Short mmCIF file of C-alpha atoms and ligand atoms in Angstrom, two decimals:
data_model
loop_
_atom_site.label_atom_id
_atom_site.label_comp_id
_atom_site.label_asym_id
_atom_site.label_seq_id
_atom_site.Cartn_x
_atom_site.Cartn_y
_atom_site.Cartn_z
CA MET A 450 17.99 -8.12 -22.34
CA TYR A 451 14.75 -7.10 -22.14
CA LYS A 452 14.24 -4.96 -25.37
CA ILE A 453 12.07 -2.14 -22.90
CA GLY A 454 11.47 0.02 -25.48
CA GLU A 455 9.47 -2.31 -28.03
CA ILE A 456 8.17 -3.31 -24.92
CA ILE A 457 6.40 -0.41 -25.11
CA LYS A 458 5.78 0.30 -28.18
CA SER A 459 4.40 -2.93 -28.47
CA GLN A 460 2.12 -2.25 -24.96
CA ASP A 461 1.51 1.30 -27.05
CA GLU A 462 0.27 -0.18 -29.88
CA PHE A 463 -2.57 -2.63 -28.03
CA PHE A 464 -3.69 -0.18 -25.26
CA LYS A 465 -4.74 2.03 -28.96
CA LEU A 466 -6.14 -0.75 -30.26
CA GLY A 467 -8.89 0.06 -27.34
CA ARG A 468 -9.80 -3.76 -26.20
CA THR A 469 -9.38 -2.52 -23.13
CA ARG A 470 -11.66 0.51 -22.82
CA ASP A 471 -14.62 -3.10 -23.52
CA ILE A 472 -15.71 -4.40 -20.03
CA ASP A 473 -16.23 -7.11 -20.93
CA PHE A 474 -12.68 -7.46 -21.75
CA ARG A 475 -11.44 -6.40 -18.20
CA ILE A 476 -14.02 -8.42 -16.09
CA SER A 477 -13.06 -10.95 -17.68
CA SER A 478 -9.38 -10.37 -17.70
CA LEU A 479 -9.71 -10.02 -13.87
CA ILE A 480 -11.78 -13.75 -13.67
CA LYS A 481 -8.40 -15.41 -16.05
CA LEU A 482 -6.50 -13.69 -13.49
CA LYS A 483 -7.81 -15.32 -10.84
CA ASN A 484 -7.38 -17.93 -12.15
CA GLY A 485 -3.65 -18.87 -12.44
CA ILE A 486 -3.48 -17.67 -9.18
CA CYS A 487 -5.69 -20.34 -8.02
CA ARG A 488 -3.96 -22.76 -11.03
CA TYR A 489 -0.51 -20.96 -9.47
CA GLU A 490 -1.47 -21.95 -5.28
CA ASP A 491 1.03 -24.69 -4.82
CA ALA A 492 3.35 -22.91 -7.16
CA ILE A 493 3.34 -19.36 -4.79
CA PHE A 494 2.86 -20.72 -1.60
CA ASP A 495 6.62 -22.71 -2.62
CA ALA A 496 7.94 -19.91 -3.56
CA LEU A 497 7.61 -17.13 -0.67
CA LYS A 498 8.47 -19.91 1.44
CA ARG A 499 11.78 -19.68 -0.26
CA ASP A 500 12.09 -15.91 0.05
CA LEU A 501 10.76 -14.66 3.09
CA GLY A 502 9.72 -18.11 4.83
CA LYS A 503 6.34 -17.71 5.04
CA SER A 504 4.00 -20.08 6.13
CA LYS A 505 1.24 -21.73 3.46
CA ALA A 506 -1.07 -19.57 6.07
CA GLU A 507 0.49 -17.19 6.44
CA SER A 508 0.99 -16.57 2.44
CA TYR A 509 -2.83 -17.56 1.94
CA MET A 510 -4.54 -15.08 4.46
CA THR A 511 -2.00 -12.07 3.36
CA GLU A 512 -0.66 -12.73 0.13
CA ILE A 513 -3.03 -15.20 -2.17
CA GLY A 514 -6.95 -14.88 -0.38
CA PHE A 515 -5.95 -10.97 -0.07
CA VAL A 516 -6.15 -10.45 -3.77
CA LEU A 517 -8.18 -12.79 -4.27
CA ASP A 518 -11.75 -11.30 -2.64
CA GLU A 519 -10.24 -7.70 -4.06
CA ILE A 520 -10.48 -9.90 -7.94
CA ASN A 521 -14.11 -10.84 -6.73
CA PHE A 522 -14.78 -7.21 -5.42
CA VAL A 523 -13.89 -5.07 -8.50
CA ILE A 524 -15.76 -8.18 -10.75
CA LYS A 525 -18.46 -7.74 -8.18
CA ASN A 526 -18.85 -3.83 -8.78
CA LEU A 527 -16.87 -2.94 -11.75
CA ARG A 528 -19.88 -2.02 -14.48
CA LYS A 529 -21.43 0.30 -11.95
CA TRP A 530 -17.88 2.37 -11.09
CA SER A 531 -17.33 2.46 -15.01
CA LYS A 532 -20.94 3.88 -16.00
CA PRO A 533 -20.06 7.94 -17.00
CA LYS A 534 -21.86 9.31 -13.14
CA ARG A 535 -24.68 11.26 -13.44
CA VAL A 536 -23.70 14.89 -11.25
CA LYS A 537 -25.15 18.08 -10.07
CA THR A 538 -25.19 20.56 -13.01
CA SER A 539 -24.62 24.69 -11.66
CA ILE A 540 -26.91 27.49 -12.33
CA SER A 541 -24.81 29.07 -14.87
CA GLN A 542 -24.49 26.86 -16.78
CA ILE A 543 -28.61 25.00 -17.28
CA PRO A 544 -29.91 23.67 -19.59
CA GLY A 545 -27.62 21.02 -19.32
CA LYS A 546 -27.39 17.81 -17.50
CA SER A 547 -23.48 17.46 -16.19
CA TYR A 548 -21.12 12.79 -15.79
CA ILE A 549 -18.09 12.16 -15.08
CA TYR A 550 -16.04 9.35 -17.12
CA ARG A 551 -13.56 7.57 -15.84
CA GLU A 552 -11.22 6.81 -18.96
CA PRO A 553 -8.27 4.42 -18.30
CA TYR A 554 -4.67 6.14 -18.09
CA GLY A 555 -3.11 3.68 -21.60
CA LYS A 556 0.03 1.64 -20.14
CA VAL A 557 1.31 1.79 -16.43
CA LEU A 558 4.26 0.99 -14.95
CA ILE A 559 4.02 -1.09 -11.14
CA MET A 560 6.93 -1.42 -8.72
CA SER A 561 6.76 -3.47 -6.18
CA PRO A 562 8.87 -4.11 -3.65
CA TRP A 563 9.81 -7.58 -1.60
CA ASN A 564 7.86 -7.96 1.51
CA TYR A 565 4.68 -9.38 0.49
CA PRO A 566 6.27 -9.59 -3.53
CA PHE A 567 3.03 -11.34 -4.42
CA GLN A 568 0.22 -9.82 -3.07
CA LEU A 569 2.04 -5.77 -4.26
CA SER A 570 1.99 -7.20 -7.42
CA ILE A 571 -1.13 -8.44 -7.68
CA ALA A 572 -3.44 -5.73 -6.16
CA PRO A 573 -2.43 -2.79 -7.96
CA LEU A 574 -2.65 -4.86 -10.96
CA ILE A 575 -5.81 -6.04 -10.64
CA GLY A 576 -6.28 -0.97 -10.12
CA ALA A 577 -5.36 -1.53 -13.21
CA ILE A 578 -6.97 -4.08 -15.01
CA ALA A 579 -10.62 -3.05 -13.62
CA GLY A 580 -9.09 0.52 -14.59
CA GLY A 581 -9.16 -0.40 -18.23
CA ASN A 582 -4.66 -0.17 -19.24
CA CYS A 583 -1.81 -1.82 -20.13
CA ALA A 584 1.14 -2.84 -17.09
CA VAL A 585 4.69 -3.03 -16.86
CA ILE A 586 4.85 -5.03 -14.03
CA LYS A 587 8.78 -4.75 -12.58
CA PRO A 588 8.97 -7.32 -8.86
CA SER A 589 11.82 -6.93 -6.56
CA GLU A 590 15.18 -8.49 -7.60
CA TYR A 591 15.06 -9.26 -3.66
CA SER A 592 12.25 -12.01 -4.02
CA THR A 593 14.05 -13.49 -6.79
CA TYR A 594 11.03 -16.76 -6.37
CA THR A 595 8.82 -14.82 -6.68
CA SER A 596 9.55 -12.95 -9.02
CA SER A 597 10.18 -15.30 -11.49
CA LEU A 598 6.61 -16.78 -10.26
CA LEU A 599 5.09 -14.10 -11.09
CA LYS A 600 6.92 -13.77 -14.90
CA SER A 601 5.73 -17.75 -15.33
CA LEU A 602 1.63 -17.20 -14.28
CA ILE A 603 1.47 -13.34 -16.45
CA GLU A 604 2.68 -15.13 -19.96
CA GLU A 605 0.73 -18.15 -19.36
CA VAL A 606 -2.73 -15.80 -18.85
CA PHE A 607 -2.23 -12.76 -20.97
CA GLU A 608 -0.71 -11.55 -24.05
CA SER A 609 3.00 -9.82 -23.06
CA GLU A 610 1.15 -6.16 -25.02
CA TYR A 611 -1.29 -6.17 -22.93
CA VAL A 612 0.58 -7.09 -19.06
CA LYS A 613 4.05 -7.58 -18.85
CA VAL A 614 6.93 -8.33 -16.65
CA ILE A 615 10.07 -7.14 -16.24
CA GLU A 616 12.31 -8.58 -14.28
CA GLY A 617 15.69 -7.10 -12.86
CA GLY A 618 18.10 -5.00 -10.86
CA ARG A 619 18.78 -1.11 -10.62
CA GLU A 620 20.24 -1.57 -13.54
CA ILE A 621 16.69 -2.42 -15.01
CA ASN A 622 14.78 0.30 -12.85
CA GLN A 623 16.68 2.95 -13.94
CA ARG A 624 15.55 2.16 -18.13
CA ILE A 625 12.19 1.27 -16.96
CA LEU A 626 12.58 4.87 -15.48
CA LYS A 627 13.73 6.06 -18.95
CA GLU A 628 10.31 5.59 -20.53
CA LYS A 629 7.11 7.19 -20.55
CA PHE A 630 4.47 5.61 -18.98
CA ASP A 631 1.19 7.14 -18.62
CA TYR A 632 1.31 6.25 -15.06
CA ILE A 633 3.69 5.61 -12.52
CA PHE A 634 2.46 3.06 -9.19
CA PHE A 635 4.93 2.65 -6.77
CA THR A 636 5.66 0.76 -3.64
CA GLY A 637 8.63 0.69 -1.29
CA SER A 638 10.69 2.95 0.50
CA VAL A 639 10.93 6.82 0.58
CA GLU A 640 14.08 6.80 -0.28
CA VAL A 641 13.31 4.82 -3.34
CA GLY A 642 10.45 6.96 -3.94
CA LYS A 643 11.46 10.39 -4.71
CA ILE A 644 13.83 8.73 -7.92
CA VAL A 645 11.12 7.56 -8.34
CA MET A 646 8.98 11.17 -8.88
CA GLN A 647 12.18 12.50 -9.58
CA ALA A 648 11.93 9.93 -13.07
CA ALA A 649 7.97 10.65 -12.94
CA SER A 650 9.16 14.25 -12.93
CA SER A 651 10.22 15.33 -16.26
CA SER A 652 7.18 13.60 -18.75
CA LEU A 653 4.71 14.58 -15.72
CA THR A 654 3.84 11.24 -15.46
CA PRO A 655 1.25 11.51 -12.94
CA LEU A 656 2.28 8.26 -9.72
CA THR A 657 1.28 6.92 -7.09
CA LEU A 658 3.51 6.34 -4.36
CA GLU A 659 2.91 3.86 -1.04
CA LEU A 660 6.13 4.73 0.58
CA GLY A 661 7.04 3.25 4.14
CA GLY A 662 8.11 4.58 7.57
CA LYS A 663 7.94 4.66 11.57
CA SER A 664 4.42 3.70 13.33
CA PRO A 665 4.16 4.00 16.18
CA CYS A 666 1.74 2.43 18.03
CA ILE A 667 -0.12 3.82 21.78
CA VAL A 668 -1.16 1.61 24.82
CA ASP A 669 -3.29 3.34 27.28
CA ARG A 670 -4.08 2.53 30.33
CA GLU A 671 -7.57 2.33 29.96
CA CYS A 672 -7.59 -0.41 27.99
CA ASN A 673 -7.39 -4.48 27.93
CA ILE A 674 -4.11 -5.38 28.32
CA SER A 675 -3.74 -8.92 27.37
CA THR A 676 -5.40 -8.34 24.34
CA ALA A 677 -4.02 -5.28 22.91
CA ALA A 678 -0.08 -7.50 23.71
CA LYS A 679 -1.67 -10.51 21.44
CA LYS A 680 -2.95 -8.38 18.65
CA ILE A 681 0.91 -5.60 18.66
CA ALA A 682 2.38 -8.98 18.92
CA TRP A 683 0.92 -10.88 15.93
CA GLY A 684 0.90 -7.67 13.50
CA LYS A 685 5.46 -6.57 14.67
CA PHE A 686 6.75 -10.04 13.72
CA ILE A 687 4.03 -11.24 11.11
CA ASN A 688 6.17 -11.43 8.28
CA SER A 689 8.90 -11.08 10.99
CA GLY A 690 8.56 -7.72 11.13
CA GLN A 691 8.81 -6.71 7.34
CA THR A 692 5.65 -5.59 6.51
CA CYS A 693 5.19 -2.07 5.37
CA VAL A 694 2.53 -1.23 8.14
CA ALA A 695 4.02 -3.11 11.28
CA PRO A 696 3.77 -0.99 14.33
CA ASP A 697 7.66 -0.03 14.31
CA TYR A 698 7.77 1.39 17.97
CA LEU A 699 5.28 1.20 21.43
CA VAL A 700 4.68 4.37 23.05
CA ILE A 701 3.33 3.29 26.15
CA HIS A 702 1.91 4.72 30.01
CA LYS A 703 4.31 3.91 32.44
CA ASP A 704 1.43 1.88 34.51
CA VAL A 705 0.72 -0.71 32.75
CA LYS A 706 4.06 -1.56 31.09
CA SER A 707 5.43 -4.57 33.49
CA LYS A 708 1.77 -6.40 33.17
CA PHE A 709 1.93 -6.35 29.29
CA ILE A 710 5.61 -6.74 29.25
CA GLU A 711 5.06 -10.10 30.72
CA CYS A 712 1.34 -11.13 27.93
CA PHE A 713 4.04 -9.93 24.98
CA LYS A 714 6.32 -12.55 26.22
CA GLU A 715 2.58 -14.93 26.29
CA ASN A 716 1.62 -14.70 23.82
CA ILE A 717 5.07 -14.57 21.02
CA LYS A 718 5.64 -18.05 23.69
CA LYS A 719 2.16 -18.81 22.62
CA PHE A 720 2.89 -17.77 18.78
CA TYR A 721 6.21 -20.12 17.91
CA GLY A 722 6.77 -21.91 20.92
CA ASP A 723 9.83 -21.94 23.27
CA ASN A 724 12.43 -21.23 20.77
CA PRO A 725 10.74 -19.02 18.15
CA ILE A 726 12.97 -19.18 15.28
CA LYS A 727 13.50 -22.74 15.07
CA SER A 728 9.25 -22.02 14.32
CA SER A 729 8.41 -23.05 10.91
CA ASP A 730 5.22 -20.56 11.14
CA TYR A 731 7.80 -17.96 11.58
CA SER A 732 9.40 -16.49 8.44
CA LYS A 733 13.51 -15.05 7.69
CA ILE A 734 14.42 -12.00 7.02
CA ILE A 735 14.96 -11.81 2.89
CA ASN A 736 18.86 -10.74 2.53
CA ILE A 737 21.18 -10.74 4.69
CA LYS A 738 21.78 -7.24 4.31
CA HIS A 739 18.88 -6.83 5.95
CA PHE A 740 19.84 -9.18 8.49
CA GLU A 741 22.88 -7.71 9.43
CA ARG A 742 20.66 -4.14 9.72
CA LEU A 743 18.43 -5.04 11.62
CA GLU A 744 21.64 -6.89 13.84
CA SER A 745 22.77 -3.61 14.65
CA TYR A 746 19.77 -2.84 16.36
CA LEU A 747 20.25 -4.96 19.11
CA ASN A 748 23.91 -3.07 20.00
CA THR A 749 21.26 -0.19 21.37
CA GLY A 750 18.97 0.47 24.56
CA ASN A 751 18.17 -3.24 27.24
CA ILE A 752 16.93 -6.70 25.58
CA LEU A 753 13.56 -7.01 27.14
CA VAL A 754 13.11 -10.22 25.30
CA GLY A 755 14.39 -11.71 22.43
CA GLY A 756 17.70 -10.92 20.90
CA GLU A 757 18.54 -14.26 19.72
CA LEU A 758 19.82 -14.72 15.91
CA ASP A 759 19.71 -17.76 13.83
CA VAL A 760 22.55 -16.57 10.87
CA LYS A 761 22.14 -19.86 8.88
CA ASN A 762 18.95 -19.57 8.36
CA ARG A 763 18.24 -15.58 8.62
CA LYS A 764 15.89 -15.41 11.77
CA ILE A 765 16.32 -13.24 14.80
CA SER A 766 13.66 -14.23 17.43
CA PRO A 767 10.79 -11.57 17.96
CA THR A 768 12.89 -9.17 20.19
CA LEU A 769 11.43 -6.14 22.31
CA ILE A 770 13.55 -3.33 23.30
CA ASP A 771 14.08 -0.69 25.89
CA ASN A 772 15.55 1.72 26.56
CA ILE A 773 16.82 2.78 23.80
CA SER A 774 17.57 6.78 23.00
CA MET A 775 16.22 9.42 19.55
CA GLU A 776 19.96 9.35 19.25
CA ASP A 777 20.20 5.58 17.71
CA ASN A 778 18.95 4.64 14.20
CA ILE A 779 16.77 2.25 15.91
CA MET A 780 15.00 4.77 15.93
CA LYS A 781 15.87 6.83 12.98
CA GLU A 782 15.43 4.67 11.04
CA GLU A 783 11.81 1.59 9.52
CA ILE A 784 13.59 -0.18 11.05
CA PHE A 785 11.50 -3.17 8.66
CA GLY A 786 11.72 -6.61 11.08
CA PRO A 787 11.44 -8.06 14.77
CA ILE A 788 12.60 -5.81 16.86
CA LEU A 789 10.06 -4.06 18.50
CA PRO A 790 11.14 -0.47 21.10
CA ILE A 791 9.48 0.26 23.91
CA ILE A 792 8.95 4.36 24.82
CA GLU A 793 6.84 4.79 27.87
CA TYR A 794 5.14 8.15 29.37
CA GLU A 795 2.91 9.45 32.26
CA ASP A 796 0.41 11.44 30.19
CA VAL A 797 -1.61 11.33 26.98
CA ASN A 798 0.22 14.57 25.43
CA GLU A 799 3.60 13.60 25.85
CA ALA A 800 3.15 10.75 23.55
CA ILE A 801 1.30 12.11 21.08
CA SER A 802 4.18 15.15 21.19
CA PHE A 803 6.87 12.69 20.20
CA ILE A 804 4.38 11.36 17.47
CA ILE A 805 4.75 13.98 16.06
CA GLU A 806 7.67 15.16 15.80
CA MET A 807 8.95 12.09 13.61
CA PRO A 808 7.50 12.27 9.24
CA LYS A 809 4.17 11.32 8.94
CA PRO A 810 3.59 7.76 9.31
CA LEU A 811 1.84 5.27 6.85
CA ALA A 812 -0.05 3.60 9.82
CA LEU A 813 -1.32 4.39 14.38
CA TYR A 814 -2.10 2.04 16.31
CA LEU A 815 -3.61 3.61 19.71
CA PHE A 816 -5.29 0.30 22.27
CA THR A 817 -7.20 2.73 24.59
CA ASP A 818 -10.80 2.21 25.80
CA ASN A 819 -11.06 5.61 26.60
CA LYS A 820 -12.97 7.92 23.96
CA SER A 821 -11.55 10.90 24.83
CA ILE A 822 -7.98 10.16 24.35
CA GLU A 823 -9.21 8.20 20.58
CA LYS A 824 -10.69 11.13 20.19
CA LYS A 825 -7.74 13.42 20.53
CA ILE A 826 -5.47 10.99 19.26
CA LEU A 827 -7.33 10.77 16.26
CA ASN A 828 -7.85 14.27 15.72
CA GLU A 829 -4.43 15.48 16.45
CA VAL A 830 -1.86 13.61 14.30
CA SER A 831 -1.91 12.88 10.77
CA PHE A 832 -1.01 9.67 10.05
CA GLY A 833 -2.16 6.39 7.11
CA GLY A 834 -4.65 5.64 8.95
CA GLY A 835 -4.81 2.50 11.16
CA CYS A 836 -6.88 1.09 13.80
CA VAL A 837 -8.42 1.39 16.83
CA ASN A 838 -7.37 -1.76 19.81
CA ASP A 839 -5.95 -4.01 16.56
CA THR A 840 -2.37 -3.31 14.13
CA ILE A 841 -2.76 -4.29 10.97
CA ILE A 842 -6.18 -5.34 9.45
CA HIS A 843 -7.05 -2.83 8.66
CA LEU A 844 -5.62 -2.69 4.92
CA ALA A 845 -7.52 -5.28 3.85
CA SER A 846 -10.35 -4.29 3.55
CA SER A 847 -12.12 -3.08 0.62
CA HIS A 848 -14.74 -0.06 1.69
CA MET A 849 -11.30 1.61 2.51
CA PRO A 850 -8.07 3.82 0.52
CA PHE A 851 -4.83 2.07 1.74
CA GLY A 852 -2.28 4.56 1.04
CA GLY A 853 0.39 6.76 3.16
CA VAL A 854 0.08 10.92 4.39
CA GLY A 855 3.10 13.17 4.04
CA ASN A 856 6.18 10.99 3.60
CA SER A 857 4.29 7.75 4.01
CA GLY A 858 2.62 8.19 0.95
CA ILE A 859 1.48 10.15 -2.22
CA GLY A 860 -2.41 8.80 -3.63
CA SER A 861 -4.48 5.34 -2.34
CA TYR A 862 -5.66 2.38 -4.00
CA HIS A 863 -7.82 -1.29 -2.87
CA GLY A 864 -11.90 -1.39 -3.55
CA LYS A 865 -13.15 0.99 -5.12
CA PHE A 866 -10.37 3.33 -4.96
CA SER A 867 -8.07 1.71 -7.31
CA TYR A 868 -10.42 2.08 -9.80
CA ASP A 869 -9.82 5.82 -9.16
CA THR A 870 -6.46 5.12 -8.99
CA PHE A 871 -5.67 4.12 -12.10
CA THR A 872 -8.43 6.01 -14.34
CA HIS A 873 -8.63 9.72 -15.06
CA SER A 874 -12.56 11.94 -14.30
CA LYS A 875 -12.75 13.42 -17.18
CA SER A 876 -15.63 15.63 -16.21
CA ILE A 877 -18.63 16.57 -19.31
CA LEU A 878 -21.13 19.21 -19.26
CA LYS A 879 -23.90 18.13 -22.48
CA LYS A 880 -25.60 21.58 -23.42
CA TYR A 881 -28.57 21.65 -24.74
CA ASN A 882 -29.48 24.59 -27.51
CA PHE A 883 -32.31 24.99 -27.19
CA PHE A 884 -32.14 28.48 -24.42
CA ASP A 885 -28.40 30.27 -24.49
CA THR A 886 -28.51 33.17 -21.98
CA ASN A 887 -26.82 36.16 -23.54
CA LEU A 888 -25.32 36.75 -20.43
CA ARG A 889 -21.47 35.27 -20.73
CA TYR A 890 -20.66 37.06 -24.24
CA PRO A 891 -20.16 41.23 -24.87
CA PRO A 892 -20.80 44.01 -25.23
CA TYR A 893 -20.61 43.54 -21.18
CA LYS A 894 -22.54 46.48 -20.76
CA GLY A 895 -25.45 46.92 -18.69
CA LYS A 896 -24.07 43.29 -17.49
CA LEU A 897 -22.29 42.87 -13.89
CA GLU A 898 -25.39 42.76 -11.70
CA LYS A 899 -26.77 40.30 -13.46
CA ILE A 900 -23.58 38.37 -13.44
CA LYS A 901 -23.10 39.03 -9.28
CA LYS A 902 -27.00 36.95 -9.70
CA ILE A 903 -25.67 34.30 -10.18
CA LEU A 904 -22.22 33.92 -8.86
CA LYS A 905 -22.45 34.92 -5.89
P1 LIG B 1217 12.99 -0.35 -2.50
O1 LIG B 1217 12.79 0.39 -2.63
O2 LIG B 1217 13.87 -0.77 -2.22
O3 LIG B 1217 12.51 -1.23 -3.58
C1 LIG B 1217 10.55 -1.07 -4.58
C2 LIG B 1217 11.95 -1.30 -5.54
O4 LIG B 1217 12.01 0.00 -5.37
C3 LIG B 1217 11.91 -2.44 -6.27
O5 LIG B 1217 11.63 -2.99 -7.09
C4 LIG B 1217 13.24 -2.50 -6.42
O6 LIG B 1217 13.89 -3.47 -7.31
C5 LIG B 1217 13.63 -1.07 -6.33
N1 LIG B 1217 14.81 -0.26 -7.09
C6 LIG B 1217 15.66 -0.32 -6.09
N2 LIG B 1217 15.85 0.83 -5.60
C7 LIG B 1217 16.21 1.46 -7.33
C8 LIG B 1217 16.62 2.67 -7.13
N3 LIG B 1217 17.67 2.83 -7.01
N4 LIG B 1217 16.39 3.14 -8.81
C9 LIG B 1217 15.25 2.75 -9.26
N5 LIG B 1217 14.46 1.30 -8.26
C10 LIG B 1217 14.99 1.10 -7.65
O7 LIG B 1217 12.69 -1.00 -1.04
P2 LIG B 1217 12.31 -2.50 -0.23
O8 LIG B 1217 12.97 -3.11 0.71
O9 LIG B 1217 11.74 -3.66 -1.59
O10 LIG B 1217 11.08 -2.16 0.30
C11 LIG B 1217 10.77 -2.16 2.55
C12 LIG B 1217 9.81 -0.98 1.71
O11 LIG B 1217 9.13 -0.51 1.40
C13 LIG B 1217 9.76 -0.19 3.21
O12 LIG B 1217 10.59 1.40 3.35
C14 LIG B 1217 8.32 -0.41 3.00
O13 LIG B 1217 7.77 0.03 4.34
C15 LIG B 1217 7.74 -0.18 2.54
N6 LIG B 1217 6.50 -0.57 1.49
C16 LIG B 1217 5.27 0.09 1.83
C17 LIG B 1217 4.26 -0.59 1.27
C18 LIG B 1217 2.97 0.18 1.06
O14 LIG B 1217 1.88 -0.34 0.64
N7 LIG B 1217 2.69 1.74 1.43
C19 LIG B 1217 4.30 -2.16 1.96
C20 LIG B 1217 5.31 -2.31 0.63
C21 LIG B 1217 6.36 -1.95 1.54
#
């Protein structure tokens, strides 16, 4: 049984010692973390195989390699980012110099989901460490093997008053959320995001919410259909569709629909063979509850490709569904599985109206070679981020912020954006006292005109 209050208190005391403020300490912690991950590589592969049936190549690409790359990038840049940044000084404030200092928040809480259970716990931790914070990580209770591996890894690498993993279910989450943290970083569903934000509001704790939603994928008439089909099949079926930025549904120009379906089928066969649910490169559904939720979607519309189920191994073959209606649950909820509904359009305005009727998505993918269509969609549709002529990979960059907008989240991270997320910007004006105009001091008689000349 965790003594959560004591864990938080010990982190508070550790933070107040000031060791985490030292940049050398942060860099050596990141190096320790990196070495620990490398030592644990086989155990991470094993845990991800058990939780989600992920292949080693997929696990390395989307979880281990991703975070190692991020750690290296942060180590390389941290000294530069952490220096006070000199900025311009307003004329009304001279003589003086202005700076932005970045300071750690203190103790942060990282809550992560089960779909990329390693990466989505470690990537925020990299930002928290870089920012000079202590951290409590609460991984998902669904990905049990990876959660317990995270606990062993972190216990081996860090003292618990610096970084601590707390395992457990909702009851533990609720107890944790009653504690006072200095920052909360939550990744998960919209529904739980609201609970977390409500809990944070009672103590005015700042937070980031990395949520999900229905991310559309638009295929225009003018694009390379076979490449589009290949990239969409990859982005949809990696981790069996259990990816926050997976294309949730397809909006396709009617003229290219049948060619797309043919190319899509061919690519599924190339990737996973004749019987995808038997492929060792094809992941399984996290648990029976999610399996049954996904199974129920197969009762709507027309299955064009796939639809096979393997209940014992919790696998659903890559599936394409036609003839669905907006009233069907599959269009009301985030699918989060290997089922892709296909909706056709004739005019791009029709596709845009359809998408903007729904909450702002985390991602949007557009396949087109037409620059004016690209410009129109990027200007008119609000979404977290995305790709033109690809899927998913925009998030694998330390140079761009990753996060949602509206219902898909608040805030962002990765690379420098993680450092910014986990630090407070402290604005400091350093004044010289050799000159101090009397303009701001009362009495103000006769000063208004002069003030107006400066503040305009
Ligand atoms: P979830 O919201 O059910 O769980 C996320 C975390 O919240 C877990 O640690 C869980 O233990 C905890 N939790 C669950 N119910 C709770 C409750 N009632 N009170 C307090 N804590 C609770 O999400 P999930 O099912 O693990 O993940 C799937 C969702 O996450 C999808 O919506 C997906 O789009 C989203 N997601 C978003 C991102 C992103 O980067 N934006 C990444 C991955 C997943």
